[in-house]
Short mmCIF file of C-alpha atoms and ligand atoms in Angstrom, two decimals:
data_model
loop_
_atom_site.label_atom_id
_atom_site.label_comp_id
_atom_site.label_asym_id
_atom_site.label_seq_id
_atom_site.Cartn_x
_atom_site.Cartn_y
_atom_site.Cartn_z
CA UNK A 1 -5.19 2.85 -20.43
CA UNK A 2 -5.96 5.04 -22.66
CA UNK A 3 -9.19 6.22 -21.84
CA UNK A 4 -7.88 6.23 -18.06
CA UNK A 5 -5.61 8.69 -18.30
CA UNK A 6 -8.55 11.28 -20.25
CA UNK A 7 -11.02 10.29 -18.03
CA UNK A 8 -8.44 11.93 -15.14
CA UNK A 9 -7.55 14.21 -16.61
CA UNK A 10 -10.36 15.23 -17.29
CA UNK A 11 -12.10 15.21 -13.53
CA UNK A 12 -8.37 16.57 -11.93
CA UNK A 13 -9.60 19.83 -15.12
CA UNK A 14 -13.38 20.00 -13.28
CA UNK A 15 -12.44 20.52 -10.15
CA UNK A 16 -10.78 22.66 -7.29
CA UNK A 17 -11.13 20.77 -4.37
CA UNK A 18 -8.97 17.96 -4.19
CA UNK A 19 -8.44 15.50 -2.49
CA UNK A 20 -5.81 12.70 -2.67
CA UNK A 21 -5.02 9.60 0.25
CA UNK A 22 -3.34 6.30 0.32
CA UNK A 23 -3.62 4.23 2.58
CA UNK A 24 -2.91 3.54 6.37
CA UNK A 25 0.69 2.99 6.68
CA UNK A 26 1.25 4.61 4.13
CA UNK A 27 4.27 3.71 2.05
CA UNK A 28 6.93 4.85 -0.76
CA UNK A 29 4.35 3.56 -3.40
CA UNK A 30 1.15 5.34 -2.13
CA UNK A 31 3.08 8.78 -1.29
CA UNK A 32 5.33 8.28 -4.46
CA UNK A 33 2.78 8.68 -6.25
CA UNK A 34 0.36 11.25 -5.12
CA UNK A 35 3.70 13.72 -4.55
CA UNK A 36 3.73 12.37 -8.00
CA UNK A 37 -0.40 13.02 -8.75
CA UNK A 38 0.29 16.55 -7.29
CA UNK A 39 3.09 17.54 -9.23
CA UNK A 40 0.53 17.34 -12.53
CA UNK A 41 -2.60 18.53 -10.64
CA UNK A 42 -0.38 21.44 -9.96
CA UNK A 43 1.27 21.42 -13.57
CA UNK A 44 -2.76 22.38 -14.34
CA UNK A 45 -3.16 24.82 -12.03
CA UNK A 46 -5.24 23.69 -9.98
CA UNK A 47 -5.27 22.98 -6.19
CA UNK A 48 -4.81 19.83 -3.57
CA UNK A 49 -3.81 18.70 -0.80
CA UNK A 50 -1.97 14.79 0.04
CA UNK A 51 -4.42 13.15 3.30
CA UNK A 52 -1.29 12.83 5.94
CA UNK A 53 -2.63 11.56 9.28
CA UNK A 54 1.37 10.80 11.24
CA UNK A 55 4.20 12.51 9.09
CA UNK A 56 6.94 10.77 11.01
CA UNK A 57 5.52 7.02 11.51
CA UNK A 58 8.22 5.76 8.02
CA UNK A 59 11.24 7.31 8.38
CA UNK A 60 12.73 7.20 5.29
CA UNK A 61 9.17 8.77 4.03
CA UNK A 62 9.74 11.84 7.23
CA UNK A 63 12.95 11.97 5.15
CA UNK A 64 11.81 12.73 1.80
CA UNK A 65 8.61 14.86 3.47
CA UNK A 66 12.28 16.52 4.39
CA UNK A 67 14.14 17.01 1.44
CA UNK A 68 10.78 18.29 -0.30
CA UNK A 69 10.81 21.02 1.85
CA UNK A 70 14.61 21.73 2.22
CA UNK A 71 14.31 22.01 -2.05
CA UNK A 72 11.43 23.85 -2.11
CA UNK A 73 9.27 21.64 -3.87
CA UNK A 74 5.58 21.62 -3.86
CA UNK A 75 4.43 19.41 -1.38
CA UNK A 76 0.62 20.64 0.01
CA UNK A 77 0.03 18.03 2.61
CA UNK A 78 -2.97 18.82 5.32
CA UNK A 79 -3.14 16.92 8.89
CA UNK A 80 -6.52 13.72 8.72
CA UNK A 81 -8.01 15.81 11.89
CA UNK A 82 -8.04 19.02 9.43
CA UNK A 83 -10.06 17.42 6.83
CA UNK A 84 -13.82 17.05 7.48
CA UNK A 85 -15.13 19.91 7.65
CA UNK A 86 -13.16 20.75 3.94
CA UNK A 87 -14.59 17.79 2.06
CA UNK A 88 -17.83 18.66 0.36
CA UNK A 89 -20.33 16.36 -2.36
CA UNK A 90 -18.39 18.25 -4.89
CA UNK A 91 -14.76 17.70 -3.17
CA UNK A 92 -12.69 14.96 -5.84
CA UNK A 93 -10.85 12.21 -3.74
CA UNK A 94 -9.11 9.98 -5.28
CA UNK A 95 -7.87 6.94 -3.63
CA UNK A 96 -4.71 5.68 -4.34
CA UNK A 97 -3.16 1.57 -4.23
CA UNK A 98 -5.31 0.57 -2.51
CA UNK A 99 -9.35 -0.15 -3.29
CA UNK A 100 -10.16 -1.09 0.54
CA UNK A 101 -13.05 1.54 2.32
CA UNK A 102 -11.06 0.49 5.41
CA UNK A 103 -7.66 0.74 4.92
CA UNK A 104 -7.96 4.27 3.98
CA UNK A 105 -6.48 7.05 6.07
CA UNK A 106 -9.56 8.41 6.24
CA UNK A 107 -12.34 5.74 5.33
CA UNK A 108 -15.04 8.91 6.12
CA UNK A 109 -13.83 10.89 4.06
CA UNK A 110 -15.39 8.59 0.91
CA UNK A 111 -19.01 8.83 2.19
CA UNK A 112 -18.86 12.60 1.70
CA UNK A 113 -18.51 13.21 -1.08
CA UNK A 114 -19.46 12.29 -4.89
CA UNK A 115 -16.00 11.96 -6.80
CA UNK A 116 -14.43 8.77 -6.13
CA UNK A 117 -11.52 7.93 -8.25
CA UNK A 118 -9.44 4.61 -7.38
CA UNK A 119 -6.62 3.46 -9.35
CA UNK A 120 -4.54 0.43 -7.26
CA UNK A 121 -3.13 -2.72 -8.31
CA UNK A 122 -4.37 -5.55 -5.54
CA UNK A 123 -5.86 -8.16 -5.97
CA UNK A 124 -10.01 -7.36 -5.60
CA UNK A 125 -11.05 -8.08 -2.63
CA UNK A 126 -14.84 -8.00 -1.00
CA UNK A 127 -14.72 -4.37 0.15
CA UNK A 128 -13.74 -2.60 -2.93
CA UNK A 129 -15.28 0.39 -3.00
CA UNK A 130 -18.35 0.95 -4.40
CA UNK A 131 -19.33 4.33 -5.18
CA UNK A 132 -16.62 5.05 -7.32
CA UNK A 133 -16.56 7.82 -10.49
CA UNK A 134 -13.57 5.71 -11.53
CA UNK A 135 -12.05 2.70 -10.32
CA UNK A 136 -8.74 1.24 -11.78
CA UNK A 137 -7.80 -2.32 -9.98
CA UNK A 138 -4.95 -3.66 -12.56
CA UNK A 139 -2.59 -6.53 -10.79
CA UNK A 140 -0.85 -6.90 -14.33
CA UNK A 141 0.70 -3.41 -11.83
CA UNK A 142 3.13 -3.79 -9.82
CA UNK A 143 2.42 -1.10 -8.17
CA UNK A 144 0.96 2.67 -8.77
CA UNK A 145 3.68 4.30 -9.65
CA UNK A 146 3.67 2.63 -12.98
CA UNK A 147 0.79 3.17 -13.60
CA UNK A 148 1.55 6.93 -13.04
CA UNK A 149 4.87 7.48 -14.16
CA UNK A 150 3.18 6.40 -16.77
CA UNK A 151 0.07 8.67 -16.66
CA UNK A 152 3.25 11.73 -16.65
CA UNK A 153 4.74 10.20 -19.65
CA UNK A 154 1.18 9.56 -21.57
CA UNK A 155 0.65 13.66 -20.52
CA UNK A 156 4.22 14.19 -21.40
CA UNK A 157 4.77 15.66 -18.21
CA UNK A 158 7.96 16.24 -16.23
CA UNK A 159 8.26 16.05 -12.39
CA UNK A 160 10.85 17.39 -10.09
CA UNK A 161 14.43 14.76 -9.91
CA UNK A 162 13.76 14.60 -6.47
CA UNK A 163 9.90 12.94 -6.71
CA UNK A 164 11.13 11.21 -9.12
CA UNK A 165 13.07 9.64 -7.11
CA UNK A 166 10.47 8.92 -3.93
CA UNK A 167 8.75 7.10 -6.75
CA UNK A 168 11.73 4.78 -7.87
CA UNK A 169 11.94 3.56 -4.42
CA UNK A 170 8.41 3.10 -4.44
CA UNK A 171 8.63 1.17 -6.95
CA UNK A 172 11.39 -1.39 -5.72
CA UNK A 173 9.65 -2.15 -3.10
CA UNK A 174 6.88 -3.39 -4.40
CA UNK A 175 8.95 -5.77 -6.36
CA UNK A 176 11.61 -6.04 -3.64
CA UNK A 177 13.97 -5.39 -5.86
CA UNK A 178 12.01 -6.61 -9.60
CA UNK A 179 11.38 -9.59 -8.56
CA UNK A 180 8.44 -9.03 -8.15
CA UNK A 181 6.04 -8.94 -10.53
CA UNK A 182 7.98 -7.17 -12.96
CA UNK A 183 7.17 -7.20 -15.78
CA UNK A 184 8.76 -5.00 -19.41
CA UNK A 185 6.50 -2.58 -18.45
CA UNK A 186 7.67 -2.71 -14.95
CA UNK A 187 11.45 -1.35 -16.61
CA UNK A 188 9.54 0.92 -18.90
CA UNK A 189 8.89 2.96 -15.68
CA UNK A 190 11.78 3.18 -14.22
CA UNK A 191 14.04 3.80 -16.96
CA UNK A 192 11.78 5.63 -17.74
CA UNK A 193 11.86 7.51 -13.78
CA UNK A 194 15.69 7.32 -15.15
CA UNK A 195 14.91 9.11 -17.81
CA UNK A 196 13.46 12.28 -15.39
CA UNK A 197 16.72 12.69 -13.25
CA UNK A 198 15.50 9.77 -10.62
CA UNK A 199 18.94 9.73 -8.11
CA UNK A 200 20.44 6.23 -7.45
CA UNK A 201 22.21 7.05 -4.50
CA UNK A 202 19.13 8.81 -2.78
CA UNK A 203 16.96 5.67 -4.07
CA UNK A 204 19.07 3.58 -1.58
CA UNK A 205 19.67 5.66 1.15
CA UNK A 206 15.89 6.11 1.43
CA UNK A 207 15.06 2.39 0.51
CA UNK A 208 18.08 0.92 3.64
CA UNK A 209 16.11 2.74 5.88
CA UNK A 210 12.98 -0.06 5.43
CA UNK A 211 16.65 -1.97 5.82
CA UNK A 212 16.49 -3.50 9.57
CA UNK A 213 12.28 -3.79 8.79
CA UNK A 214 12.65 -4.96 6.39
CA UNK A 215 15.42 -8.44 7.07
CA UNK A 216 12.89 -8.83 10.86
CA UNK A 217 10.20 -10.24 8.28
CA UNK A 218 12.99 -12.31 6.69
CA UNK A 219 14.31 -13.54 10.16
CA UNK A 220 10.64 -14.47 10.20
CA UNK A 221 9.43 -15.03 7.18
CA UNK A 222 12.22 -18.17 7.30
CA UNK A 223 11.15 -20.05 10.56
CA UNK A 224 7.91 -20.86 8.79
CA UNK A 225 7.05 -24.46 7.38
CA UNK A 226 4.35 -25.84 4.97
CA UNK A 227 1.18 -27.34 7.29
CA UNK A 228 -0.04 -29.68 4.47
CA UNK A 229 1.05 -29.71 0.57
CA UNK A 230 -0.76 -26.31 -0.17
CA UNK A 231 -0.48 -23.87 3.51
CA UNK A 232 2.08 -21.94 5.07
CA UNK A 233 2.64 -21.33 8.34
CA UNK A 234 4.64 -18.25 10.29
CA UNK A 235 4.49 -18.44 13.91
CA UNK A 236 6.69 -15.65 15.06
CA UNK A 237 9.01 -14.44 17.84
CA UNK A 238 7.76 -13.07 21.87
CA UNK A 239 7.63 -9.24 19.93
CA UNK A 240 4.55 -7.36 19.53
CA UNK A 241 3.20 -6.67 16.67
CA UNK A 242 1.33 -4.45 14.61
CA UNK A 243 -1.74 -6.34 12.55
CA UNK A 244 -0.70 -5.41 9.45
CA UNK A 245 3.20 -6.31 10.63
CA UNK A 246 1.53 -10.16 10.76
CA UNK A 247 -0.67 -9.01 7.55
CA UNK A 248 3.28 -8.39 5.26
CA UNK A 249 4.93 -11.81 6.24
CA UNK A 250 0.72 -13.87 4.79
CA UNK A 251 1.37 -11.74 1.79
CA UNK A 252 4.94 -12.68 0.85
CA UNK A 253 3.95 -16.17 2.55
CA UNK A 254 1.90 -16.64 -0.81
CA UNK A 255 4.90 -15.28 -3.04
CA UNK A 256 6.71 -18.52 -2.36
CA UNK A 257 6.16 -22.00 -4.02
CA UNK A 258 2.97 -23.47 -3.45
CA UNK A 259 1.72 -22.39 -1.11
CA UNK A 260 -2.35 -21.49 -1.82
CA UNK A 261 -2.27 -19.31 1.39
CA UNK A 262 -0.05 -18.57 4.38
CA UNK A 263 -1.17 -17.44 7.96
CA UNK A 264 0.96 -15.59 10.14
CA UNK A 265 1.32 -15.63 14.76
CA UNK A 266 2.44 -13.39 16.46
CA UNK A 267 1.48 -11.81 19.72
CA UNK A 268 -0.22 -7.50 19.02
CA UNK A 269 -0.52 -6.85 23.47
CA UNK A 270 0.29 -8.72 26.31
CA UNK A 271 -2.10 -10.57 26.73
CA UNK A 272 -3.96 -11.13 22.30
CA UNK A 273 -2.42 -12.99 20.34
CA UNK A 274 -3.32 -12.45 16.39
CA UNK A 275 -3.48 -14.32 12.86
CA UNK A 276 -3.41 -13.35 9.97
CA UNK A 277 -4.83 -15.52 7.40
CA UNK A 278 -4.76 -14.58 3.69
CA UNK A 279 -5.16 -16.44 0.37
CA UNK A 280 -4.93 -16.94 -3.32
CA UNK A 281 -8.48 -17.56 -3.70
CA UNK A 282 -8.43 -21.43 -4.15
CA UNK A 283 -8.62 -21.45 -0.47
CA UNK A 284 -11.25 -19.95 2.41
CA UNK A 285 -9.58 -18.09 4.92
CA UNK A 286 -12.08 -15.60 5.73
CA UNK A 287 -14.21 -20.16 6.93
CA UNK A 288 -10.70 -21.36 8.95
CA UNK A 289 -9.90 -17.69 10.56
CA UNK A 290 -14.51 -17.71 12.16
CA UNK A 291 -14.30 -21.20 13.27
CA UNK A 292 -11.55 -18.94 15.44
CA UNK A 293 -13.50 -16.59 16.32
CA UNK A 294 -12.14 -14.55 13.59
CA UNK A 295 -13.41 -12.81 9.97
CA UNK A 296 -13.08 -10.99 6.94
CA UNK A 297 -12.78 -12.82 3.29
CA UNK A 298 -12.07 -15.42 1.18
CA UNK A 299 -8.47 -14.36 0.24
CA UNK A 300 -7.66 -12.26 3.53
CA UNK A 301 -8.90 -13.01 7.24
CA UNK A 302 -7.70 -12.41 10.50
CA UNK A 303 -8.58 -13.47 14.33
CA UNK A 304 -7.69 -12.37 17.59
CA UNK A 305 -7.23 -15.21 20.41
CA UNK A 306 -6.86 -13.60 24.04
CA UNK A 307 -5.04 -15.21 26.69
CA UNK A 308 -3.20 -18.21 25.37
CA UNK A 309 0.36 -18.63 23.86
CA UNK A 310 2.06 -19.18 20.39
CA UNK A 311 2.28 -22.48 20.70
CA UNK A 312 -1.67 -23.36 21.72
CA UNK A 313 -2.43 -21.24 19.05
CA UNK A 314 -0.45 -23.04 16.46
CA UNK A 315 -2.66 -26.76 17.82
CA UNK A 316 -5.81 -24.86 17.69
CA UNK A 317 -5.42 -23.07 14.42
CA UNK A 318 -3.46 -27.07 13.13
CA UNK A 319 -6.81 -28.84 14.43
CA UNK A 320 -8.55 -26.44 12.53
CA UNK A 321 -6.64 -26.98 9.20
CA UNK A 322 -6.56 -31.34 10.00
CA UNK A 323 -2.55 -29.94 8.95
CA UNK A 324 0.39 -31.84 10.35
CA UNK A 325 3.52 -31.85 12.56
MN1 LIG B 401 1.76 -0.51 -3.90
#
């Protein structure tokens, strides 16, 4: 990892036009890492921008941005619409917490520059960004924050306690409070962030605001059942969901014992039902979704079905899989 840190530092030092972006609908892991990295870049006397789309969408993040502002902590963001004519082939674009072009906040920017850095901890998918100058994708990391904490420690730098708090929130959300993907390095990162002054009370406050979403998800997960030996299915309620919500539940289902593939069915709009499918890699969910008019790839796929009902879509999926209920 030291070599990666060295290369990253060199790239930062060699560039004057630096942009940082994470995935759409940013979370604390992506955004906390971005804000932490921006402080580091700032300490090298370099300017950088964090690309935002909607500052208010995630309530806990909105609160965090406000706190940064109140405490006059360096946080230099830019709305995505303003970035298009600011990015050229010499721009250094650092992508955090995703490696898939279409999941980034502004995919178009990737084609505009020759300098792309990717730092991520998600299972590598087929549509990773191939033209990266530096790509570090390590599924053994609990979170992007874990990488960033290590990097800050390696550089022997400090960050503001508020930023350390935001990063710790990201680490806890990604590990579901140290339940998943947690290693000795994860605890070390958390310990380091505490040393930097991460505030546990504020951390709890920021985590709490996500509780309603969390509970809603848990309810749906509770309703899920095994279609056969290794596939889990969750049928959402009649409310409307965004496809990323369905995907998130599907990802969570993969964490349970014996689940090699998961499917989540829910309403995306009044007349459209979506299925989100995820696999650990042994079951090809793309094939299954293709039979229902959708697509994707081996481990992540989806489809949309018009003018149907949850029950009918459930039966269609079961028919395709050959499962029983
Ligand atoms: Mn993450």
